[in-house]
Amino acid sequence: MGEIDLALVNWSRAQFALTAMYHWLFVPLTLGLSFLCAFYETIYVKTGNEEWKHLTKFWMTLFGINFAIGVATGIILEFEFGTNWSNYSWMVGDIFGAPLAVEGIVAFFLEATFFAVMFFGWNRVSKGFHLFSTWMVAIGSNLSALWILVANGWMQYPTGMAFNPDNARFEMQNFWEVLFSPVAIAKFTHTTSSSFLVAVMFVFAVSSYYLIKRRHVEMAKRSIIVASVFGLIAFCYASFTGDESAYNNAHRQPMKMAAYEGLFDGGKGADLVAFGILNPDKKLGDDQDPFLYHISIPKGLSLLGMRELNGFVPGINDLLHGNEQENLLGYDRKVERGRLAIADLAEYKAAKKSGDEPAAQASLVKFNENQEFLGYGYLESVEDAVPPIQASFYSFHVMVYLAVFLGLICLAYLVYGIKDTIEEKRWLLPLGILSFFLAMIASQAGWIVAEVGRQPWAIQNMLPVGVATSNLAAGNVMTTFWMFAILFTLLLLAEIKIMLNQIKKGPEGA
Amino acid sequence: MTVGKTLWKIILVKLFIMFAVLKLFFFPDFLSTNFSTDEQRADHVIDQITRPAQHRN
Protein backbone atom coordinates (compact mmCIF):
# COMPACT_ATOMS: atom_id res chain seq x y z
CA MET A 1 0.00 0.00 0.00
CA GLY A 2 1.38 3.36 -0.98
CA GLU A 3 0.88 6.97 -0.01
CA ILE A 4 -2.23 8.75 -1.20
CA ASP A 5 -1.63 9.88 -4.78
CA LEU A 6 -1.91 13.65 -4.51
CA ALA A 7 -1.05 14.06 -8.19
CA LEU A 8 -4.10 11.96 -9.09
CA VAL A 9 -6.37 13.87 -6.72
CA ASN A 10 -5.16 17.24 -7.97
CA TRP A 11 -5.38 16.32 -11.67
CA SER A 12 -8.88 14.95 -11.08
CA ARG A 13 -9.79 18.17 -9.30
CA ALA A 14 -8.24 20.28 -12.05
CA GLN A 15 -10.10 18.35 -14.73
CA PHE A 16 -13.41 18.71 -12.93
CA ALA A 17 -12.81 22.41 -12.36
CA LEU A 18 -11.87 22.95 -16.00
CA THR A 19 -14.95 21.12 -17.28
CA ALA A 20 -17.30 22.80 -14.82
CA MET A 21 -15.92 26.28 -15.54
CA TYR A 22 -16.19 25.85 -19.31
CA HIS A 23 -19.69 24.40 -18.93
CA TRP A 24 -20.56 27.43 -16.82
CA LEU A 25 -19.63 29.79 -19.64
CA PHE A 26 -22.70 28.56 -21.53
CA VAL A 27 -25.22 27.85 -18.78
CA PRO A 28 -25.88 31.34 -17.33
CA LEU A 29 -26.71 32.68 -20.79
CA THR A 30 -29.12 29.81 -21.39
CA LEU A 31 -30.85 30.36 -18.04
CA GLY A 32 -31.22 34.10 -18.44
CA LEU A 33 -31.68 34.56 -22.19
CA SER A 34 -34.49 32.00 -22.24
CA PHE A 35 -36.52 34.22 -19.90
CA LEU A 36 -35.61 37.37 -21.79
CA CYS A 37 -36.83 35.76 -25.03
CA ALA A 38 -40.06 34.85 -23.23
CA PHE A 39 -40.50 38.46 -22.05
CA TYR A 40 -39.84 39.87 -25.52
CA GLU A 41 -42.21 37.42 -27.18
CA THR A 42 -44.91 38.11 -24.58
CA ILE A 43 -44.75 41.80 -25.49
CA TYR A 44 -44.99 40.87 -29.17
CA VAL A 45 -48.05 38.70 -28.59
CA LYS A 46 -49.68 41.35 -26.36
CA THR A 47 -49.03 44.28 -28.71
CA GLY A 48 -49.01 42.54 -32.09
CA ASN A 49 -46.12 44.83 -33.04
CA GLU A 50 -43.92 43.02 -35.58
CA GLU A 51 -40.83 44.91 -34.39
CA TRP A 52 -40.99 42.92 -31.16
CA LYS A 53 -41.22 39.73 -33.19
CA HIS A 54 -38.00 40.59 -35.09
CA LEU A 55 -36.36 41.49 -31.81
CA THR A 56 -37.48 38.22 -30.21
CA LYS A 57 -36.21 36.17 -33.15
CA PHE A 58 -32.85 37.93 -33.03
CA TRP A 59 -32.26 37.17 -29.35
CA MET A 60 -33.65 33.68 -29.83
CA THR A 61 -31.03 33.04 -32.52
CA LEU A 62 -28.23 34.09 -30.17
CA PHE A 63 -29.81 31.95 -27.45
CA GLY A 64 -29.87 29.04 -29.93
CA ILE A 65 -26.19 29.44 -30.79
CA ASN A 66 -25.23 29.39 -27.12
CA PHE A 67 -27.54 26.47 -26.41
CA ALA A 68 -26.31 24.39 -29.36
CA ILE A 69 -22.66 24.81 -28.52
CA GLY A 70 -23.10 24.46 -24.78
CA VAL A 71 -25.49 21.52 -24.83
CA ALA A 72 -24.06 18.28 -23.45
CA THR A 73 -20.86 19.90 -22.16
CA GLY A 74 -22.23 19.07 -18.70
CA ILE A 75 -22.41 15.38 -19.60
CA ILE A 76 -18.61 15.31 -19.45
CA LEU A 77 -18.92 15.91 -15.71
CA GLU A 78 -20.93 12.70 -15.45
CA PHE A 79 -18.23 10.82 -17.39
CA GLU A 80 -15.71 12.11 -14.86
CA PHE A 81 -17.83 10.96 -11.93
CA GLY A 82 -17.79 7.38 -13.17
CA THR A 83 -14.13 7.29 -14.12
CA ASN A 84 -12.23 9.61 -11.81
CA TRP A 85 -14.55 9.74 -8.80
CA SER A 86 -15.87 6.20 -8.59
CA ASN A 87 -15.84 5.93 -4.78
CA TYR A 88 -17.83 9.12 -4.56
CA SER A 89 -20.22 8.06 -7.34
CA TRP A 90 -20.88 4.76 -5.65
CA MET A 91 -21.53 6.37 -2.28
CA VAL A 92 -23.91 9.08 -3.52
CA GLY A 93 -25.65 7.08 -6.25
CA ASP A 94 -28.83 6.64 -4.26
CA ILE A 95 -29.07 10.35 -3.42
CA PHE A 96 -28.19 11.73 -6.84
CA GLY A 97 -30.24 9.15 -8.74
CA ALA A 98 -33.58 10.74 -7.85
CA PRO A 99 -32.92 14.41 -8.62
CA LEU A 100 -30.91 13.61 -11.75
CA ALA A 101 -33.61 11.24 -13.00
CA VAL A 102 -36.25 13.92 -12.46
CA GLU A 103 -33.98 16.35 -14.27
CA GLY A 104 -33.60 14.00 -17.21
CA ILE A 105 -37.24 12.98 -17.47
CA VAL A 106 -39.13 16.16 -16.68
CA ALA A 107 -36.91 19.17 -17.12
CA PHE A 108 -34.74 18.11 -20.05
CA PHE A 109 -37.61 16.65 -22.07
CA LEU A 110 -39.75 19.69 -21.32
CA GLU A 111 -36.92 21.87 -22.51
CA ALA A 112 -36.05 19.76 -25.57
CA THR A 113 -39.64 19.25 -26.76
CA PHE A 114 -40.61 22.89 -26.63
CA PHE A 115 -37.21 23.96 -27.89
CA ALA A 116 -38.10 22.50 -31.31
CA VAL A 117 -41.40 24.40 -31.38
CA MET A 118 -39.69 27.59 -30.28
CA PHE A 119 -37.14 27.48 -33.09
CA PHE A 120 -38.97 25.80 -35.93
CA GLY A 121 -42.56 26.59 -35.03
CA TRP A 122 -42.83 30.23 -36.14
CA ASN A 123 -45.74 30.34 -38.63
CA ARG A 124 -46.41 26.63 -38.02
CA VAL A 125 -48.22 26.89 -34.67
CA SER A 126 -50.46 29.59 -33.24
CA LYS A 127 -48.91 32.67 -31.62
CA GLY A 128 -50.23 31.57 -28.25
CA PHE A 129 -48.77 28.07 -28.47
CA HIS A 130 -45.44 29.42 -29.67
CA LEU A 131 -45.32 31.78 -26.72
CA PHE A 132 -46.25 28.92 -24.40
CA SER A 133 -43.36 26.89 -25.87
CA THR A 134 -40.90 29.72 -25.29
CA TRP A 135 -41.98 29.96 -21.66
CA MET A 136 -41.69 26.19 -21.29
CA VAL A 137 -38.10 26.32 -22.60
CA ALA A 138 -37.28 29.00 -20.03
CA ILE A 139 -38.95 27.10 -17.19
CA GLY A 140 -37.47 23.76 -18.32
CA SER A 141 -33.94 25.16 -18.54
CA ASN A 142 -34.21 26.58 -15.05
CA LEU A 143 -35.81 23.40 -13.69
CA SER A 144 -32.81 21.47 -15.08
CA ALA A 145 -30.62 23.76 -13.06
CA LEU A 146 -32.77 23.17 -9.98
CA TRP A 147 -32.08 19.44 -9.89
CA ILE A 148 -28.36 19.81 -10.52
CA LEU A 149 -28.13 22.43 -7.80
CA VAL A 150 -30.13 20.28 -5.39
CA ALA A 151 -27.47 17.60 -5.90
CA ASN A 152 -24.70 20.15 -5.38
CA GLY A 153 -26.50 21.58 -2.34
CA TRP A 154 -26.65 18.12 -0.82
CA MET A 155 -22.88 17.76 -1.18
CA GLN A 156 -22.46 21.03 0.73
CA TYR A 157 -25.04 20.06 3.35
CA PRO A 158 -25.85 16.34 3.34
CA THR A 159 -29.33 15.91 4.75
CA GLY A 160 -32.31 13.58 4.43
CA MET A 161 -30.05 10.52 4.22
CA ALA A 162 -28.52 7.69 6.22
CA PHE A 163 -25.20 5.94 5.65
CA ASN A 164 -25.56 2.21 5.04
CA PRO A 165 -22.40 0.50 6.36
CA ASP A 166 -23.22 -2.72 4.52
CA ASN A 167 -22.86 -1.25 1.04
CA ALA A 168 -21.07 2.03 1.77
CA ARG A 169 -23.84 4.13 0.28
CA PHE A 170 -25.65 7.20 1.49
CA GLU A 171 -29.29 6.26 1.14
CA MET A 172 -32.11 8.74 0.80
CA GLN A 173 -34.50 8.78 3.73
CA ASN A 174 -36.49 11.88 2.88
CA PHE A 175 -36.64 13.24 -0.68
CA TRP A 176 -38.34 16.47 0.41
CA GLU A 177 -35.65 17.18 2.96
CA VAL A 178 -33.07 16.88 0.18
CA LEU A 179 -35.11 19.02 -2.22
CA PHE A 180 -36.01 21.74 0.26
CA SER A 181 -32.70 21.81 2.09
CA PRO A 182 -31.99 25.48 2.89
CA VAL A 183 -28.60 25.18 1.19
CA ALA A 184 -30.12 23.74 -2.00
CA ILE A 185 -32.79 26.45 -2.14
CA ALA A 186 -30.28 29.25 -1.56
CA LYS A 187 -27.95 27.71 -4.13
CA PHE A 188 -30.69 27.46 -6.77
CA THR A 189 -32.09 30.94 -6.21
CA HIS A 190 -28.67 32.61 -6.02
CA THR A 191 -27.31 30.76 -9.04
CA THR A 192 -30.32 31.45 -11.26
CA SER A 193 -30.74 35.10 -10.24
CA SER A 194 -27.04 35.79 -10.82
CA SER A 195 -27.30 33.98 -14.18
CA PHE A 196 -30.19 36.26 -15.15
CA LEU A 197 -27.85 39.16 -14.47
CA VAL A 198 -25.21 37.64 -16.79
CA ALA A 199 -27.78 37.33 -19.58
CA VAL A 200 -28.96 40.90 -19.01
CA MET A 201 -25.37 42.08 -19.38
CA PHE A 202 -25.14 40.12 -22.64
CA VAL A 203 -28.18 42.02 -23.95
CA PHE A 204 -26.63 45.30 -22.75
CA ALA A 205 -23.32 44.45 -24.45
CA VAL A 206 -24.84 43.60 -27.85
CA SER A 207 -27.33 46.48 -27.71
CA SER A 208 -24.62 48.93 -26.66
CA TYR A 209 -22.52 47.80 -29.61
CA TYR A 210 -25.44 48.63 -31.92
CA LEU A 211 -25.98 51.99 -30.26
CA ILE A 212 -22.29 52.86 -30.61
CA LYS A 213 -22.44 51.85 -34.29
CA ARG A 214 -25.85 53.60 -34.63
CA ARG A 215 -27.38 50.45 -36.09
CA HIS A 216 -30.69 48.86 -35.09
CA VAL A 217 -31.15 51.67 -32.59
CA GLU A 218 -34.83 51.12 -31.81
CA MET A 219 -34.35 47.39 -31.34
CA ALA A 220 -31.40 47.99 -29.05
CA LYS A 221 -33.30 50.50 -26.92
CA ARG A 222 -36.32 48.22 -26.60
CA SER A 223 -34.10 45.31 -25.66
CA ILE A 224 -32.36 47.42 -23.03
CA ILE A 225 -35.53 48.64 -21.33
CA VAL A 226 -36.87 45.14 -20.73
CA ALA A 227 -33.44 43.74 -19.83
CA SER A 228 -32.69 46.53 -17.35
CA VAL A 229 -35.94 45.96 -15.44
CA PHE A 230 -35.21 42.22 -15.36
CA GLY A 231 -31.61 42.96 -14.39
CA LEU A 232 -32.55 45.17 -11.46
CA ILE A 233 -35.01 42.59 -10.15
CA ALA A 234 -32.36 39.88 -10.61
CA PHE A 235 -29.76 42.03 -8.85
CA CYS A 236 -32.02 42.63 -5.83
CA TYR A 237 -32.92 38.95 -5.68
CA ALA A 238 -29.28 37.87 -6.07
CA SER A 239 -28.36 40.20 -3.19
CA PHE A 240 -31.09 38.73 -1.00
CA THR A 241 -30.17 35.13 -1.88
CA GLY A 242 -26.48 35.92 -1.47
CA ASP A 243 -27.24 37.03 2.07
CA GLU A 244 -29.12 33.77 2.59
CA SER A 245 -26.11 31.82 1.25
CA ALA A 246 -23.79 33.60 3.68
CA TYR A 247 -26.16 32.80 6.55
CA ASN A 248 -26.12 29.14 5.49
CA ASN A 249 -22.32 29.18 5.28
CA ALA A 250 -22.05 30.59 8.80
CA HIS A 251 -24.24 27.83 10.22
CA ARG A 252 -23.40 24.84 8.02
CA GLN A 253 -20.00 25.52 6.46
CA PRO A 254 -18.34 27.93 8.91
CA MET A 255 -14.84 27.08 7.63
CA LYS A 256 -15.84 28.29 4.17
CA MET A 257 -17.01 31.61 5.59
CA ALA A 258 -13.86 31.96 7.72
CA ALA A 259 -11.75 31.32 4.60
CA TYR A 260 -13.53 33.79 2.31
CA GLU A 261 -13.39 36.43 5.03
CA GLY A 262 -9.77 35.67 6.02
CA LEU A 263 -11.01 35.30 9.60
CA PHE A 264 -8.42 33.45 11.67
CA ASP A 265 -9.65 34.37 15.14
CA GLY A 266 -13.39 34.64 15.47
CA GLY A 267 -15.41 36.50 18.05
CA LYS A 268 -18.59 38.28 18.92
CA GLY A 269 -19.38 41.33 16.84
CA ALA A 270 -16.98 40.19 14.08
CA ASP A 271 -16.11 42.75 11.42
CA LEU A 272 -16.77 42.27 7.72
CA VAL A 273 -13.78 42.96 5.47
CA ALA A 274 -14.99 45.41 2.83
CA PHE A 275 -11.57 45.59 1.23
CA GLY A 276 -8.42 43.75 2.13
CA ILE A 277 -5.02 42.57 0.97
CA LEU A 278 -4.07 39.27 2.57
CA ASN A 279 -0.64 38.81 4.09
CA PRO A 280 0.92 36.14 1.82
CA ASP A 281 3.36 35.10 4.57
CA LYS A 282 0.62 34.32 7.07
CA LYS A 283 0.68 30.64 8.10
CA LEU A 284 -1.77 28.64 10.17
CA GLY A 285 -0.81 28.79 13.82
CA ASP A 286 1.53 31.79 13.65
CA ASP A 287 0.69 35.18 15.14
CA GLN A 288 1.18 37.34 12.06
CA ASP A 289 -1.59 39.70 11.00
CA PRO A 290 -3.65 37.98 8.27
CA PHE A 291 -3.90 41.28 6.38
CA LEU A 292 -1.37 43.71 4.98
CA TYR A 293 -4.18 46.20 4.70
CA HIS A 294 -7.91 46.13 5.24
CA ILE A 295 -10.99 48.26 5.63
CA SER A 296 -13.70 46.60 7.66
CA ILE A 297 -17.34 47.23 8.49
CA PRO A 298 -17.71 46.93 12.28
CA LYS A 299 -19.83 43.95 13.34
CA GLY A 300 -20.75 43.39 9.69
CA LEU A 301 -19.79 39.71 9.59
CA SER A 302 -21.82 38.90 12.69
CA LEU A 303 -24.78 40.64 11.13
CA LEU A 304 -24.29 38.80 7.83
CA GLY A 305 -23.67 35.36 9.30
CA MET A 306 -25.69 35.37 12.51
CA ARG A 307 -28.18 38.19 11.86
CA GLU A 308 -27.27 39.81 15.15
CA LEU A 309 -24.65 42.49 15.76
CA ASN A 310 -22.92 40.63 18.58
CA GLY A 311 -23.32 37.09 17.27
CA PHE A 312 -20.27 34.83 17.53
CA VAL A 313 -18.59 33.98 14.21
CA PRO A 314 -15.92 31.29 14.49
CA GLY A 315 -12.55 31.88 12.86
CA ILE A 316 -10.24 29.25 11.38
CA ASN A 317 -8.40 28.78 14.69
CA ASP A 318 -11.66 28.38 16.63
CA LEU A 319 -12.79 25.72 14.20
CA LEU A 320 -9.49 23.85 14.17
CA HIS A 321 -8.87 23.83 17.89
CA GLY A 322 -12.33 24.39 19.37
CA ASN A 323 -13.76 27.09 21.57
CA GLU A 324 -15.06 25.96 24.94
CA GLN A 325 -16.85 29.22 25.67
CA GLU A 326 -18.86 28.86 22.51
CA ASN A 327 -19.23 25.11 22.94
CA LEU A 328 -17.40 24.52 19.67
CA LEU A 329 -15.80 21.11 19.15
CA GLY A 330 -12.39 21.48 17.48
CA TYR A 331 -11.44 19.69 14.27
CA ASP A 332 -8.58 18.06 16.17
CA ARG A 333 -11.17 16.27 18.29
CA LYS A 334 -13.30 15.55 15.25
CA VAL A 335 -10.32 13.93 13.49
CA GLU A 336 -9.87 11.59 16.49
CA ARG A 337 -13.53 10.65 16.47
CA GLY A 338 -13.50 10.23 12.69
CA ARG A 339 -10.60 7.79 12.97
CA LEU A 340 -12.57 5.82 15.55
CA ALA A 341 -15.51 5.73 13.13
CA ILE A 342 -13.30 4.36 10.33
CA ALA A 343 -11.82 1.71 12.63
CA ASP A 344 -15.29 0.69 13.86
CA LEU A 345 -16.55 0.48 10.29
CA ALA A 346 -13.62 -1.77 9.39
CA GLU A 347 -14.33 -3.96 12.44
CA TYR A 348 -18.00 -4.12 11.55
CA LYS A 349 -17.21 -5.26 8.03
CA ALA A 350 -14.69 -7.86 9.24
CA ALA A 351 -17.13 -9.22 11.82
CA LYS A 352 -19.86 -9.43 9.18
CA LYS A 353 -17.55 -11.34 6.85
CA SER A 354 -16.63 -13.84 9.56
CA GLY A 355 -20.29 -14.25 10.51
CA ASP A 356 -19.78 -12.89 14.05
CA GLU A 357 -23.09 -11.03 14.37
CA PRO A 358 -22.74 -9.90 18.04
CA ALA A 359 -19.31 -8.38 17.29
CA ALA A 360 -20.72 -6.74 14.17
CA GLN A 361 -23.57 -5.16 16.13
CA ALA A 362 -21.18 -3.95 18.84
CA SER A 363 -18.98 -2.33 16.19
CA LEU A 364 -21.99 -0.78 14.52
CA VAL A 365 -23.13 0.83 17.78
CA LYS A 366 -19.64 2.31 18.25
CA PHE A 367 -19.55 3.44 14.61
CA ASN A 368 -22.88 5.22 14.95
CA GLU A 369 -21.55 7.20 17.92
CA ASN A 370 -18.90 8.82 15.73
CA GLN A 371 -20.45 8.51 12.29
CA GLU A 372 -21.08 12.25 11.88
CA PHE A 373 -17.30 12.79 12.03
CA LEU A 374 -16.45 10.02 9.54
CA GLY A 375 -14.88 12.33 6.96
CA TYR A 376 -12.51 13.95 9.45
CA GLY A 377 -10.91 10.57 10.08
CA TYR A 378 -9.39 10.62 6.59
CA LEU A 379 -7.53 13.87 7.16
CA GLU A 380 -3.86 13.44 7.93
CA SER A 381 -3.85 16.64 9.98
CA VAL A 382 -6.42 19.23 11.02
CA GLU A 383 -4.77 21.78 8.73
CA ASP A 384 -5.98 19.67 5.78
CA ALA A 385 -9.50 20.85 6.66
CA VAL A 386 -8.67 24.46 5.75
CA PRO A 387 -9.56 25.44 2.16
CA PRO A 388 -7.25 27.64 0.08
CA ILE A 389 -7.72 30.98 1.83
CA GLN A 390 -6.40 33.35 -0.83
CA ALA A 391 -8.50 31.86 -3.64
CA SER A 392 -11.62 31.88 -1.44
CA PHE A 393 -11.06 35.41 -0.10
CA TYR A 394 -10.31 37.13 -3.39
CA SER A 395 -13.01 35.25 -5.36
CA PHE A 396 -15.63 36.22 -2.80
CA HIS A 397 -14.66 39.87 -2.75
CA VAL A 398 -14.30 40.12 -6.53
CA MET A 399 -17.76 38.57 -6.90
CA VAL A 400 -19.32 41.09 -4.50
CA TYR A 401 -17.60 44.15 -6.02
CA LEU A 402 -18.57 43.15 -9.54
CA ALA A 403 -22.15 42.36 -8.52
CA VAL A 404 -22.55 45.85 -7.02
CA PHE A 405 -21.07 47.38 -10.18
CA LEU A 406 -23.50 45.37 -12.35
CA GLY A 407 -26.41 46.54 -10.21
CA LEU A 408 -25.38 50.16 -10.82
CA ILE A 409 -25.07 49.48 -14.55
CA CYS A 410 -28.62 48.09 -14.59
CA LEU A 411 -29.87 51.19 -12.79
CA ALA A 412 -28.06 53.52 -15.21
CA TYR A 413 -29.40 51.65 -18.27
CA LEU A 414 -32.93 51.73 -16.86
CA VAL A 415 -32.86 55.46 -16.01
CA TYR A 416 -31.34 56.53 -19.34
CA GLY A 417 -33.46 53.99 -21.17
CA ILE A 418 -36.67 55.46 -19.72
CA LYS A 419 -35.45 58.99 -20.45
CA ASP A 420 -34.66 57.79 -23.98
CA THR A 421 -31.18 59.33 -23.80
CA ILE A 422 -29.13 56.18 -23.59
CA GLU A 423 -27.64 56.44 -27.09
CA GLU A 424 -26.24 59.85 -26.11
CA LYS A 425 -24.39 58.42 -23.11
CA ARG A 426 -21.25 57.52 -25.01
CA TRP A 427 -19.33 56.98 -21.74
CA LEU A 428 -21.86 54.38 -20.58
CA LEU A 429 -22.11 52.23 -23.70
CA PRO A 430 -18.52 50.83 -23.60
CA LEU A 431 -19.13 50.06 -19.92
CA GLY A 432 -22.20 48.13 -20.99
CA ILE A 433 -20.05 46.00 -23.30
CA LEU A 434 -17.42 45.50 -20.61
CA SER A 435 -20.11 44.55 -18.08
CA PHE A 436 -20.87 41.29 -19.85
CA PHE A 437 -17.29 40.09 -19.35
CA LEU A 438 -17.30 41.32 -15.76
CA ALA A 439 -20.56 39.45 -15.17
CA MET A 440 -18.95 36.26 -16.49
CA ILE A 441 -16.00 36.78 -14.13
CA ALA A 442 -18.38 37.39 -11.20
CA SER A 443 -20.32 34.25 -12.05
CA GLN A 444 -17.18 32.11 -12.24
CA ALA A 445 -15.84 33.71 -9.06
CA GLY A 446 -19.07 32.73 -7.30
CA TRP A 447 -18.48 29.09 -8.17
CA ILE A 448 -14.87 29.33 -7.01
CA VAL A 449 -16.08 30.59 -3.63
CA ALA A 450 -18.63 27.78 -3.43
CA GLU A 451 -16.37 24.95 -4.56
CA VAL A 452 -12.85 25.93 -3.51
CA GLY A 453 -14.29 27.23 -0.23
CA ARG A 454 -15.69 23.81 0.65
CA GLN A 455 -12.43 21.94 0.15
CA PRO A 456 -11.32 19.40 1.21
CA TRP A 457 -14.83 17.98 1.14
CA ALA A 458 -16.52 16.17 -1.72
CA ILE A 459 -19.37 15.62 0.74
CA GLN A 460 -19.26 18.03 3.65
CA ASN A 461 -17.85 16.36 6.81
CA MET A 462 -18.35 12.89 5.34
CA LEU A 463 -16.01 12.37 2.40
CA PRO A 464 -12.90 14.35 1.49
CA VAL A 465 -11.90 14.51 -2.18
CA GLY A 466 -8.81 12.39 -1.53
CA VAL A 467 -11.02 9.41 -0.67
CA ALA A 468 -13.56 10.10 -3.39
CA THR A 469 -11.23 9.33 -6.31
CA SER A 470 -10.70 6.10 -8.25
CA ASN A 471 -7.47 4.10 -8.36
CA LEU A 472 -6.17 5.49 -11.64
CA ALA A 473 -2.80 6.57 -12.91
CA ALA A 474 -2.46 10.36 -12.71
CA GLY A 475 -1.11 10.33 -16.28
CA ASN A 476 -4.49 9.09 -17.62
CA VAL A 477 -6.32 11.97 -16.01
CA MET A 478 -3.67 14.41 -17.21
CA THR A 479 -4.14 13.21 -20.80
CA THR A 480 -7.90 13.65 -20.73
CA PHE A 481 -7.48 17.02 -18.99
CA TRP A 482 -5.62 18.34 -22.02
CA MET A 483 -8.07 16.71 -24.42
CA PHE A 484 -10.90 18.55 -22.72
CA ALA A 485 -8.94 21.77 -22.63
CA ILE A 486 -8.53 21.59 -26.42
CA LEU A 487 -12.10 20.43 -27.12
CA PHE A 488 -13.73 23.08 -24.96
CA THR A 489 -11.46 25.82 -26.25
CA LEU A 490 -12.45 24.91 -29.80
CA LEU A 491 -16.12 24.98 -28.83
CA LEU A 492 -15.68 28.34 -27.14
CA LEU A 493 -13.91 29.78 -30.17
CA ALA A 494 -16.68 28.41 -32.41
CA GLU A 495 -19.30 30.03 -30.20
CA ILE A 496 -17.52 33.38 -30.22
CA LYS A 497 -17.03 33.32 -34.00
CA ILE A 498 -20.61 32.31 -34.82
CA MET A 499 -22.05 34.66 -32.23
CA LEU A 500 -20.02 37.63 -33.51
CA ASN A 501 -21.03 36.89 -37.11
CA GLN A 502 -24.66 36.77 -36.11
CA ILE A 503 -24.40 40.00 -34.12
CA LYS A 504 -22.74 41.71 -37.09
CA LYS A 505 -25.60 40.56 -39.33
CA GLY A 506 -28.13 41.88 -36.83
CA PRO A 507 -31.84 41.08 -36.67
CA GLU A 508 -32.07 40.69 -40.45
CA GLY A 509 -30.00 37.52 -40.18
CA ALA A 510 -32.21 35.97 -37.52
CA MET B 1 -30.65 29.44 -42.33
CA THR B 2 -26.85 29.05 -42.63
CA VAL B 3 -26.19 29.40 -38.93
CA GLY B 4 -28.60 26.55 -38.26
CA LYS B 5 -26.67 24.17 -40.54
CA THR B 6 -23.37 25.13 -38.92
CA LEU B 7 -24.81 24.57 -35.46
CA TRP B 8 -26.20 21.16 -36.38
CA LYS B 9 -22.75 20.17 -37.70
CA ILE B 10 -21.09 21.32 -34.49
CA ILE B 11 -23.63 19.48 -32.36
CA LEU B 12 -23.19 16.23 -34.27
CA VAL B 13 -19.38 16.37 -34.30
CA LYS B 14 -19.35 17.25 -30.61
CA LEU B 15 -21.68 14.43 -29.65
CA PHE B 16 -19.64 11.99 -31.74
CA ILE B 17 -16.40 13.03 -30.02
CA MET B 18 -18.02 12.88 -26.60
CA PHE B 19 -19.83 9.56 -26.85
CA ALA B 20 -17.98 7.60 -29.53
CA VAL B 21 -14.45 8.66 -28.58
CA LEU B 22 -14.18 10.08 -25.08
CA LYS B 23 -16.76 7.94 -23.31
CA LEU B 24 -15.82 4.76 -25.12
CA PHE B 25 -12.03 4.95 -24.97
CA PHE B 26 -11.13 7.38 -22.21
CA PHE B 27 -13.96 7.35 -19.69
CA PRO B 28 -14.93 3.82 -18.77
CA ASP B 29 -16.99 3.51 -15.61
CA PHE B 30 -14.32 2.40 -13.16
CA LEU B 31 -16.48 0.20 -10.93
CA SER B 32 -18.49 -1.32 -13.79
CA THR B 33 -15.32 -2.17 -15.69
CA ASN B 34 -13.39 -3.68 -12.80
CA PHE B 35 -16.13 -5.47 -10.88
CA SER B 36 -19.00 -7.59 -12.04
CA THR B 37 -21.45 -7.41 -9.12
CA ASP B 38 -22.71 -4.69 -6.83
CA GLU B 39 -21.48 -6.69 -3.86
CA GLN B 40 -17.92 -6.61 -5.22
CA ARG B 41 -18.23 -2.90 -5.88
CA ALA B 42 -19.48 -2.27 -2.36
CA ASP B 43 -16.64 -4.35 -0.92
CA HIS B 44 -14.09 -2.41 -2.95
CA VAL B 45 -15.45 0.95 -1.80
CA ILE B 46 -15.67 -0.14 1.83
CA ASP B 47 -12.10 -1.38 1.57
CA GLN B 48 -11.09 2.03 0.22
CA ILE B 49 -12.87 4.03 2.88
CA THR B 50 -11.77 1.94 5.82
CA ARG B 51 -8.09 2.55 5.20
CA PRO B 52 -6.49 5.52 6.90
CA ALA B 53 -5.49 8.25 4.41
CA GLN B 54 -1.80 7.40 4.35
CA HIS B 55 -2.55 3.76 3.44
CA ARG B 56 -5.04 4.24 0.64
CA ASN B 57 -4.54 2.97 -2.97
XYZ file of C-alpha atoms in Angstrom, chain A residues 11 25 50 69 125 193 220 228 235 239 274 282 284 286 319 355 372 418 490:
19
model
C -5.384 16.323 -11.668
C -19.630 29.791 -19.641
C -43.923 43.021 -35.580
C -22.655 24.813 -28.520
C -48.217 26.886 -34.674
C -30.740 35.101 -10.241
C -31.397 47.988 -29.051
C -32.687 46.531 -17.348
C -29.757 42.030 -8.850
C -28.360 40.196 -3.188
C -14.987 45.414 2.835
C 0.616 34.315 7.067
C -1.773 28.635 10.174
C 1.528 31.793 13.654
C -12.794 25.724 14.205
C -20.295 -14.253 10.515
C -21.082 12.248 11.881
C -36.666 55.456 -19.716
C -12.448 24.910 -29.801
